RNA sequence: GGCUGGGUGGCAGAGUGGUCAUGCAGCGGUCUGCAACACCGUUUACGCCGGUUCGAUUCCGACCCCAGCCUCCA
């Protein structure tokens, strides 16, 4: 088996992945802040992480996969001047912050299930780990990396000589060009470890601490929880590209100060999905959810396939046109696989080429191109193609084995008309057959005569 | 303005110092009662200007444009 190579943002290069403990991988993925639904851009990152997980397991590693849920402390501004997102959302919707967190956590998990991602071994919520976070801050305080202002305990980024290395930050340049309010912070890159509750208003989420009642800063949860579940130095930490300059930079700073490690051996980042040349942002309000796609007639697998066509380290453009293109491609692939019948033996030649692609920093577009080469390969018999594709699908996760041509969820009235049309066609009464097709169309369905019989699909509106 | 990354054919999107990415769409066929589906064949490309080289889309430099972060963020 070819060695697995992955791109490490910390070193800015592709290098061989060798686990710290033989045969095992500690994988920590930054999860959602549960104040709203996840949009399809968010989900692209989790699909990348799912591919990573699957490739690691394909290589024979046991993956200890941890995903956190941020349900407190993430401010509306990363400059620590904004409001807690959970509290804000709770106030706006008139709901309890705790209920809100549960609701959106479950919605998020449901999306991941629809997308056929492998469940993490551990889900961890920030609010369930307040003690660990306080202990982490106490440790930082003991080691002299903190200072106190009127609204919280802050991390002194100036105490580290390589602060910002992950993002290649020009710290001096940041100071010169800073447009953010410094407040009582001593330096722009300093950040909150613990925030005090405002005496004037009652927070729904707050805890006692050595520094008074308040709540943890956003970054400390990941350092504290990853240390608890994976240790002070583990294999891979991932998240979205936007986390490179602030969130992950600060996680590294905290852990470096407290534990003396850079937290993870590999730092990996999924890149943004763009819509009309701009990233999809939760704050704009009009973002696309997985459910939006499903309502428009696409399946979760269509979106999964769509994401597989681009490398995880490339920003990708979303459009309905390209989603439709990939829906068509996947439908054809399903049909091919179905017609190939029972699986035979896996082609070792194709499998070797496949592994070469996925082990070269998860090159899914290449792996997918290989699938189409195989589809059109006259040298291979159907059983071999089927077995090989099913093997590949352990990585793709497109649920190819389960697919079959279905007419499920089509109203009985439409099915009756389709039956009548089939009879008319058998009688060679073409006029009657076309009339029935028009009637089916009026009910919102299209009928096509495939080799497996009539195929009925909802018409695009 | 500072920092990070990118500009590939109608769309999406790989890759490489000199022979094909791939998918969708288009075009021409086979099939079909007509269509659609499926299949076969096929057209269009590497932002701009210099440099290195026998040869650059691929390496180097300048320029233009785009995205991300610095302000909410996967």
Coordinates of C-alpha atoms (C1' of nucleotides) in Angstrom, one line a residue:
Chain A
X1 CA 0.0 0.0 0.0
X2 CA 1.3 3.4 -1.0
X3 CA 1.9 5.7 2.0
X4 CA -0.8 8.2 2.8
X5 CA 0.2 11.8 2.2
X6 CA -1.7 14.8 3.6
X7 CA -1.3 18.6 3.3
X8 CA -0.4 20.2 6.6
X9 CA -1.3 23.9 6.8
X10 CA 1.3 24.3 9.6
X11 CA 4.2 23.3 7.4
X12 CA 2.4 24.4 4.1
X13 CA 3.3 21.2 2.3
X14 CA 2.1 17.7 1.6
X15 CA 4.0 15.2 3.7
X16 CA 3.6 11.6 4.7
X17 CA 1.2 10.9 7.4
X18 CA 2.6 8.7 10.2
X19 CA 0.4 8.4 13.3
X20 CA 1.9 9.2 16.6
X21 CA 0.7 5.9 18.0
X22 CA 1.0 3.0 15.6
X23 CA -2.3 2.1 14.0
X24 CA -4.3 4.8 15.7
X25 CA -5.3 8.3 14.7
X26 CA -6.6 11.1 16.9
X27 CA -8.8 13.4 14.8
X28 CA -10.4 16.5 16.1
X29 CA -12.8 18.5 13.9
X30 CA -14.1 21.9 14.8
X31 CA -17.9 21.6 14.9
X32 CA -20.6 24.1 14.5
X33 CA -21.7 27.0 16.7
X34 CA -25.3 26.0 17.2
X35 CA -27.2 29.3 17.0
X36 CA -28.6 28.6 13.5
X37 CA -28.9 25.9 10.9
X38 CA -25.8 24.7 9.0
X39 CA -25.7 25.8 5.4
X40 CA -24.3 23.8 2.5
X41 CA -21.0 25.7 2.7
X42 CA -20.5 24.5 6.3
X43 CA -21.5 21.0 5.3
X44 CA -18.8 20.9 2.6
X45 CA -16.2 21.1 5.3
X46 CA -17.8 18.2 7.2
X47 CA -17.9 16.2 3.9
X48 CA -14.2 16.8 3.6
X49 CA -13.6 15.6 7.1
X50 CA -15.7 12.5 6.4
X51 CA -13.5 11.7 3.3
X52 CA -10.4 12.1 5.5
X53 CA -11.9 9.8 8.1
X54 CA -12.8 7.2 5.5
X55 CA -9.4 7.4 3.8
X56 CA -7.7 7.0 7.2
X57 CA -9.8 3.9 8.0
X58 CA -9.2 2.6 4.4
X59 CA -5.5 2.7 5.3
X60 CA -6.1 0.5 8.3
X61 CA -6.0 3.1 11.0
X62 CA -8.4 3.2 13.9
X63 CA -9.7 6.7 14.0
X64 CA -10.6 8.4 17.3
X65 CA -12.8 11.1 15.8
X66 CA -13.9 13.9 18.1
X67 CA -16.2 16.7 17.1
X68 CA -17.1 19.6 19.3
X69 CA -20.3 21.7 19.5
X70 CA -19.9 25.3 20.4
X71 CA -22.9 26.2 22.4
X72 CA -21.6 29.1 24.4
X73 CA -19.0 31.9 24.2
X74 CA -18.7 32.4 20.4
X75 CA -19.1 36.2 20.1
X76 CA -20.6 38.0 17.2
X77 CA -17.2 39.5 16.7
X78 CA -13.9 37.6 16.9
X79 CA -12.4 40.7 18.4
X80 CA -14.1 39.8 21.7
X81 CA -16.2 42.9 21.6
X82 CA -19.4 41.4 20.3
X83 CA -22.2 39.5 21.9
X84 CA -22.5 35.8 22.6
X85 CA -24.1 34.3 19.5
X86 CA -26.2 31.9 21.6
X87 CA -27.6 34.6 23.8
X88 CA -28.3 36.9 20.9
X89 CA -30.1 34.2 18.9
X90 CA -32.1 33.2 22.0
X91 CA -33.2 36.8 22.6
X92 CA -34.1 37.3 18.9
X93 CA -36.3 34.2 18.8
X94 CA -37.6 34.4 22.3
X95 CA -36.4 30.9 23.1
X96 CA -34.2 29.5 25.8
X97 CA -30.5 29.4 24.9
X98 CA -30.2 25.8 26.0
X99 CA -33.2 24.7 24.0
X100 CA -31.8 26.5 21.0
X101 CA -28.5 24.7 21.3
X102 CA -30.2 21.3 21.5
X103 CA -32.5 22.1 18.5
X104 CA -29.7 23.2 16.2
X105 CA -27.4 20.5 17.4
X106 CA -29.9 17.9 16.4
X107 CA -30.7 19.6 13.1
X108 CA -26.9 19.5 12.3
X109 CA -26.6 15.9 13.2
X110 CA -29.6 15.1 11.0
X111 CA -27.9 16.8 8.0
X112 CA -24.7 14.7 8.6
X113 CA -26.8 11.5 8.7
X114 CA -28.5 12.4 5.4
X115 CA -25.1 13.1 3.9
X116 CA -24.0 9.6 4.9
X117 CA -21.1 10.8 7.0
X118 CA -19.6 8.4 9.6
X119 CA -20.6 9.4 13.1
X120 CA -17.8 10.7 15.3
X121 CA -16.7 8.5 18.2
X122 CA -17.2 11.5 20.5
X123 CA -19.4 14.6 20.4
X124 CA -18.4 17.1 23.0
X125 CA -20.3 20.2 24.0
X126 CA -18.5 23.3 25.4
X127 CA -21.1 23.7 28.1
X128 CA -20.4 20.2 29.4
X129 CA -16.7 21.0 29.8
X130 CA -16.7 24.2 31.8
X131 CA -14.5 22.7 34.5
X132 CA -11.9 21.6 32.1
X133 CA -11.8 25.1 30.5
X134 CA -11.5 26.8 33.8
X135 CA -8.6 24.5 34.8
X136 CA -6.9 25.3 31.5
X137 CA -7.2 29.0 32.1
X138 CA -5.9 28.6 35.6
X139 CA -2.9 26.8 34.3
X140 CA -2.3 29.6 31.8
X141 CA -2.6 32.2 34.6
X142 CA -0.2 30.2 36.8
X143 CA 2.3 30.3 33.9
X144 CA 2.0 34.0 33.5
X145 CA 0.2 34.2 30.1
X146 CA -2.9 36.1 31.2
X147 CA -4.0 39.5 32.3
X148 CA -7.2 40.8 33.6
X149 CA -9.3 43.7 32.3
X150 CA -12.7 45.0 33.5
X151 CA -14.5 42.5 31.3
X152 CA -12.5 39.4 31.4
X153 CA -9.3 37.4 31.5
X154 CA -7.2 37.7 28.4
X155 CA -4.4 35.8 26.8
X156 CA -1.1 37.7 26.3
X157 CA -0.1 36.8 22.8
X158 CA 3.1 38.8 23.1
X159 CA 4.5 36.2 25.4
X160 CA 4.9 33.7 22.6
X161 CA 7.6 34.4 20.1
X162 CA 6.0 32.5 17.3
X163 CA 2.4 33.5 17.7
X164 CA 0.5 33.3 14.4
X165 CA 2.9 30.9 12.6
X166 CA 0.1 28.7 11.4
X167 CA -1.4 31.6 9.4
X168 CA 2.0 33.2 8.7
X169 CA 0.6 36.3 10.4
X170 CA 2.6 39.5 10.1
X171 CA 1.9 40.5 13.7
X172 CA 3.4 43.9 13.3
X173 CA 1.5 44.6 10.2
X174 CA -1.7 43.6 12.0
X175 CA -1.1 46.3 14.5
X176 CA -0.5 48.9 11.9
X177 CA -3.6 48.1 9.9
X178 CA -5.9 47.3 12.8
X179 CA -9.4 48.6 12.4
X180 CA -10.7 46.6 15.4
X181 CA -11.3 48.2 18.8
X182 CA -8.5 47.3 21.1
X183 CA -10.5 48.1 24.2
X184 CA -8.6 47.2 27.2
X185 CA -6.6 44.6 25.4
X186 CA -2.9 45.2 25.3
X187 CA -2.5 44.0 21.7
X188 CA -4.7 43.2 18.7
X189 CA -3.9 39.5 18.8
X190 CA -4.7 39.1 22.5
X191 CA -8.0 37.3 23.1
X192 CA -10.5 36.4 25.8
X193 CA -10.1 33.2 27.9
X194 CA -12.9 34.0 30.3
X195 CA -15.5 36.7 30.0
X196 CA -17.3 38.2 33.0
X197 CA -21.1 38.4 33.0
X198 CA -22.3 42.0 32.6
X199 CA -23.8 43.0 36.0
X200 CA -26.6 44.8 34.3
X201 CA -28.2 41.9 32.5
X202 CA -28.9 38.3 33.4
X203 CA -27.2 35.8 31.1
X204 CA -28.9 32.5 30.4
X205 CA -25.6 30.7 30.3
X206 CA -23.1 31.6 33.0
X207 CA -20.9 29.8 35.6
X208 CA -18.9 30.5 38.7
X209 CA -15.1 30.7 38.3
X210 CA -12.1 31.8 40.3
X211 CA -12.5 35.2 38.6
X212 CA -16.2 35.7 39.1
X213 CA -19.4 34.7 37.3
X214 CA -19.0 34.5 33.5
X215 CA -18.5 32.3 30.6
X216 CA -15.5 30.8 28.6
X217 CA -14.0 32.4 25.6
X218 CA -14.5 30.7 22.3
X219 CA -11.0 29.3 21.7
X220 CA -10.4 27.7 25.0
X221 CA -13.0 25.0 24.5
X222 CA -11.1 23.3 21.7
X223 CA -7.8 23.3 23.6
X224 CA -9.4 22.0 26.7
X225 CA -11.6 19.3 25.1
X226 CA -9.1 18.0 22.6
X227 CA -6.6 17.6 25.5
X228 CA -9.2 15.7 27.5
X229 CA -10.1 13.3 24.7
X230 CA -7.0 13.1 22.6
X231 CA -4.1 14.3 24.7
X232 CA -1.8 17.3 24.5
X233 CA -0.4 16.4 21.1
X234 CA -2.5 14.4 18.7
X235 CA -2.5 13.6 15.0
X236 CA -4.9 15.8 13.0
X237 CA -6.9 18.9 13.8
X238 CA -9.2 20.2 11.1
X239 CA -11.8 22.9 10.3
X240 CA -12.7 25.5 7.8
X241 CA -10.1 27.7 6.1
X242 CA -11.5 30.8 8.0
X243 CA -10.2 29.2 11.2
X244 CA -6.6 29.5 10.2
X245 CA -5.9 33.1 11.2
X246 CA -7.8 33.3 14.4
X247 CA -9.4 30.3 16.0
X248 CA -6.7 27.7 15.3
X249 CA -4.0 30.3 15.7
X250 CA -5.3 31.0 19.2
X251 CA -5.9 27.3 20.0
X252 CA -2.2 26.7 19.2
X253 CA -1.2 29.7 21.3
X254 CA -3.0 28.4 24.4
X255 CA -1.8 24.9 24.1
X256 CA 1.7 25.9 23.3
X257 CA 1.7 28.1 26.4
X258 CA 0.1 25.5 28.7
X259 CA 1.4 22.2 27.3
X260 CA 4.3 23.1 25.1
X261 CA 3.0 21.5 21.9
X262 CA 1.4 22.8 18.8
X263 CA -1.6 20.8 19.6
X264 CA -1.8 18.7 16.4
X265 CA 0.8 17.1 14.2
X266 CA -1.2 17.9 11.1
X267 CA -3.5 20.9 10.6
X268 CA -6.0 20.5 7.8
X269 CA -8.5 22.9 6.4
X270 CA -11.5 22.6 4.1
X271 CA -12.0 25.5 1.7
X272 CA -15.1 27.6 1.1
X273 CA -18.0 27.0 -1.1
X274 CA -18.8 30.2 -3.0
X275 CA -22.0 31.5 -4.4
X276 CA -21.7 34.2 -7.0
X277 CA -18.1 34.8 -6.2
X278 CA -18.7 35.3 -2.5
X279 CA -18.6 32.9 0.4
X280 CA -21.8 31.7 1.8
X281 CA -22.3 33.4 5.2
X282 CA -24.7 32.6 8.0
X283 CA -24.9 36.2 8.9
X284 CA -26.5 37.3 5.6
X285 CA -29.5 35.2 6.4
X286 CA -30.3 33.9 2.9
X287 CA -28.0 30.9 2.9
X288 CA -28.8 27.5 1.3
X289 CA -29.5 24.6 3.6
X290 CA -29.4 20.9 2.7
X291 CA -33.1 21.0 3.1
X292 CA -33.3 23.7 0.5
X293 CA -31.6 21.5 -2.0
X294 CA -33.9 18.6 -1.2
X295 CA -37.0 20.7 -1.6
X296 CA -35.6 21.7 -5.0
X297 CA -35.5 18.1 -6.1
X298 CA -31.9 17.2 -5.3
X299 CA -30.8 14.5 -2.9
X300 CA -28.2 14.6 -0.2
X301 CA -26.1 12.2 -2.3
X302 CA -26.3 14.6 -5.3
X303 CA -24.7 17.2 -3.0
X304 CA -22.1 14.7 -1.7
X305 CA -21.2 13.8 -5.3
X306 CA -21.0 17.5 -6.2
X307 CA -18.5 18.1 -3.4
X308 CA -16.4 15.1 -4.5
X309 CA -15.8 16.8 -7.9
X310 CA -13.5 19.4 -6.3
X311 CA -10.4 19.1 -4.2
X312 CA -11.0 20.0 -0.6
X313 CA -8.3 22.7 -0.7
X314 CA -9.9 24.5 -3.6
X315 CA -12.6 27.0 -3.2
X316 CA -15.6 25.8 -5.1
X317 CA -18.4 27.6 -6.9
X318 CA -21.9 26.6 -6.2
X319 CA -24.6 27.0 -8.9
X320 CA -27.8 25.2 -9.6
X321 CA -26.5 24.5 -13.0
X322 CA -23.4 22.7 -11.8
X323 CA -25.4 20.8 -9.1
X324 CA -27.8 19.6 -11.8
X325 CA -24.8 18.5 -14.0
X326 CA -23.5 16.4 -11.2
X327 CA -27.0 15.1 -10.3
X328 CA -27.2 13.8 -13.9
X329 CA -23.7 12.2 -13.6
X330 CA -24.6 10.5 -10.4
X331 CA -27.9 9.2 -11.8
X332 CA -26.0 7.7 -14.7
X333 CA -23.4 6.1 -12.4
X334 CA -26.2 4.6 -10.3
X335 CA -27.8 3.1 -13.4
X336 CA -24.6 1.7 -14.6
X337 CA -23.9 0.1 -11.3
X338 CA -27.4 -1.3 -11.1
X339 CA -27.1 -2.8 -14.5
X340 CA -23.8 -4.4 -13.8
X341 CA -25.6 -6.9 -11.5
X342 CA -23.9 -9.0 -8.9
X343 CA -20.4 -8.1 -7.9
X344 CA -17.4 -10.3 -8.8
X345 CA -13.8 -9.7 -7.9
X346 CA -12.3 -6.3 -7.3
X347 CA -9.9 -5.2 -10.1
X348 CA -6.5 -4.9 -8.4
X349 CA -5.3 -2.7 -11.2
X350 CA -8.0 -0.1 -10.7
X351 CA -7.8 -0.4 -6.9
X352 CA -4.1 0.4 -7.0
X353 CA -4.7 3.5 -9.1
X354 CA -7.6 4.5 -6.9
X355 CA -5.4 4.2 -3.7
X356 CA -2.7 6.3 -5.4
X357 CA -5.2 9.1 -5.9
X358 CA -6.9 9.1 -2.5
X359 CA -3.6 8.7 -0.6
X360 CA -2.2 11.7 -2.4
X361 CA -3.8 14.3 -0.2
X362 CA -7.4 13.0 -0.9
X363 CA -7.6 13.6 -4.6
X364 CA -11.2 12.8 -4.9
X365 CA -11.7 14.5 -8.3
X366 CA -9.0 12.2 -9.8
X367 CA -10.6 9.2 -8.0
X368 CA -13.9 10.1 -9.6
X369 CA -12.4 10.5 -13.0
X370 CA -11.0 7.0 -12.6
X371 CA -14.5 5.7 -12.0
X372 CA -15.6 7.0 -15.4
X373 CA -12.5 5.5 -17.0
X374 CA -13.6 2.2 -15.5
X375 CA -17.2 2.6 -16.6
X376 CA -16.0 3.0 -20.2
X377 CA -13.4 0.2 -20.0
X378 CA -14.4 -2.6 -22.4
X379 CA -11.7 -4.9 -21.0
X380 CA -13.6 -5.3 -17.7
X381 CA -16.6 -7.5 -17.1
X382 CA -19.6 -6.0 -15.3
X383 CA -19.1 -8.1 -12.2
X384 CA -15.6 -6.8 -11.8
X385 CA -16.7 -3.2 -12.4
X386 CA -19.5 -3.6 -9.8
X387 CA -17.2 -5.1 -7.1
X388 CA -14.6 -2.4 -7.8
X389 CA -17.0 0.5 -7.6
X390 CA -18.5 -0.8 -4.4
X391 CA -15.0 -1.0 -3.0
X392 CA -14.4 2.6 -4.1
X393 CA -17.7 3.6 -2.5
X394 CA -16.3 2.8 1.0
X395 CA -14.5 6.2 0.4
X396 CA -17.1 8.0 -1.8
X397 CA -20.0 7.1 0.5
X398 CA -22.5 7.5 -2.3
X399 CA -24.6 4.5 -1.2
X400 CA -24.2 2.9 -4.5
X401 CA -25.1 -0.6 -3.3
X402 CA -28.4 0.5 -2.0
X403 CA -29.6 2.3 -5.1
X404 CA -32.3 0.9 -7.3
X405 CA -34.6 2.4 -9.9
X406 CA -37.6 3.4 -7.8
X407 CA -41.0 5.0 -8.3
X408 CA -41.5 5.6 -4.7
X409 CA -43.4 8.6 -3.4
X410 CA -45.3 8.9 -6.7
X411 CA -49.0 9.4 -6.2
X412 CA -51.2 6.4 -7.1
X413 CA -53.1 8.5 -9.6
X414 CA -49.9 9.0 -11.5
X415 CA -49.0 5.4 -11.3
X416 CA -52.5 4.4 -12.7
X417 CA -52.1 6.8 -15.6
X418 CA -48.7 5.4 -16.3
X419 CA -50.1 1.8 -16.3
X420 CA -52.8 2.9 -18.7
X421 CA -50.2 4.5 -20.9
X422 CA -48.1 1.3 -20.9
X423 CA -51.2 -0.6 -22.0
X424 CA -51.9 2.0 -24.7
X425 CA -48.4 1.7 -26.0
X426 CA -48.8 -2.1 -26.1
X427 CA -51.9 -1.6 -28.2
X428 CA -49.9 0.8 -30.4
X429 CA -52.5 3.5 -29.6
X430 CA -49.9 6.3 -29.8
X431 CA -52.4 9.1 -29.6
X432 CA -53.9 7.8 -26.4
X433 CA -50.4 7.2 -25.0
X434 CA -49.4 10.8 -25.7
X435 CA -52.6 12.1 -24.1
X436 CA -51.8 10.1 -20.9
X437 CA -48.3 11.4 -20.9
X438 CA -49.7 14.9 -21.0
X439 CA -52.0 14.2 -18.2
X440 CA -49.1 12.9 -16.1
X441 CA -47.2 16.0 -16.9
X442 CA -50.2 18.1 -15.7
X443 CA -49.9 16.3 -12.4
X444 CA -46.2 17.4 -12.2
X445 CA -44.5 14.2 -13.3
X446 CA -42.5 13.2 -16.3
X447 CA -42.6 9.6 -17.7
X448 CA -39.7 8.1 -19.7
X449 CA -39.6 4.6 -21.3
X450 CA -36.3 3.1 -20.0
X451 CA -35.1 -0.4 -20.5
X452 CA -36.4 -1.2 -17.0
X453 CA -39.9 0.1 -17.9
X454 CA -41.5 3.4 -17.4
X455 CA -39.6 5.8 -15.2
X456 CA -41.6 8.5 -13.4
X457 CA -39.9 11.5 -12.0
X458 CA -41.1 14.9 -10.7
X459 CA -40.8 17.5 -13.3
X460 CA -38.5 20.4 -12.7
X461 CA -40.5 23.6 -12.3
Chain B
rG1 C1' -4.1 49.2 3.3
rG2 C1' -1.6 44.5 5.6
rC3 C1' -1.4 39.1 5.4
rU4 C1' -2.7 34.3 2.9
rG5 C1' -4.3 31.8 -1.4
rG6 C1' -6.0 31.6 -6.5
rG7 C1' -6.9 32.9 -12.0
rU8 C1' -7.8 26.4 -17.1
rG9 C1' -12.5 25.3 -22.8
rG10 C1' -20.3 27.2 -22.4
rC11 C1' -20.5 25.5 -16.8
rA12 C1' -18.0 22.8 -12.8
rG13 C1' -13.2 21.2 -12.0
rA14 C1' -8.2 18.0 -12.1
rG15 C1' -3.3 18.0 -13.7
rU16 C1' 1.5 18.5 -16.0
rG17 C1' 8.1 21.4 -18.5
rG18 C1' 7.0 18.3 -24.6
rU19 C1' 0.8 12.3 -26.1
rC20 C1' -6.2 12.1 -23.0
rA21 C1' -8.2 14.8 -17.0
rU22 C1' -13.2 13.8 -15.8
rG23 C1' -18.4 15.1 -15.5
rC24 C1' -22.4 18.2 -17.5
rA25 C1' -23.9 21.0 -21.7
rG26 C1' -23.5 21.5 -27.3
rC27 C1' -23.0 19.0 -32.1
rG28 C1' -23.3 14.2 -35.2
rG29 C1' -24.9 9.2 -34.9
rU30 C1' -27.1 4.2 -32.8
rC31 C1' -31.6 3.0 -30.3
rU32 C1' -37.0 4.6 -29.9
rG33 C1' -44.1 4.8 -32.3
rC34 C1' -42.4 10.1 -31.2
rA35 C1' -39.5 11.6 -27.3
rA36 C1' -36.6 11.0 -23.1
rC37 C1' -32.9 7.6 -21.1
rA38 C1' -28.6 4.9 -22.4
rC39 C1' -24.5 4.1 -25.7
rC40 C1' -20.7 5.6 -29.6
rG41 C1' -18.1 9.8 -31.9
rU42 C1' -16.8 15.0 -31.6
rU43 C1' -15.7 21.0 -31.2
rU44 C1' -13.8 25.0 -27.8
rA45 C1' -8.6 26.1 -22.7
rC46 C1' -4.8 27.3 -19.8
rG47 C1' -5.7 36.2 -17.1
rC48 C1' -1.9 39.9 -19.3
rC49 C1' 3.4 41.2 -20.3
rG50 C1' 8.4 39.9 -20.0
rG51 C1' 12.3 36.1 -18.5
rU52 C1' 14.7 31.0 -18.1
rU53 C1' 14.4 26.7 -21.7
rC54 C1' 15.3 23.2 -27.6
rG55 C1' 10.2 23.7 -25.7
rA56 C1' 5.9 26.6 -20.6
rU57 C1' -0.7 26.3 -19.2
rU58 C1' 3.1 24.1 -15.9
rC59 C1' 9.4 27.5 -13.3
rC60 C1' 10.8 33.0 -12.2
rG61 C1' 9.4 38.5 -12.1
rA62 C1' 6.0 42.6 -12.9
rC63 C1' 0.9 43.8 -13.8
rC64 C1' -4.5 43.1 -13.8
rC65 C1' -8.5 40.5 -11.6
rC66 C1' -10.8 37.3 -7.8
rA67 C1' -11.5 34.9 -3.0
rG68 C1' -10.3 34.4 2.3
rC69 C1' -8.6 36.7 7.0
rC70 C1' -7.8 41.5 9.6
rU71 C1' -15.3 43.0 10.9
rC72 C1' -20.0 37.7 11.3
rC73 C1' -17.8 32.9 9.4
rA74 C1' -16.9 26.1 7.7

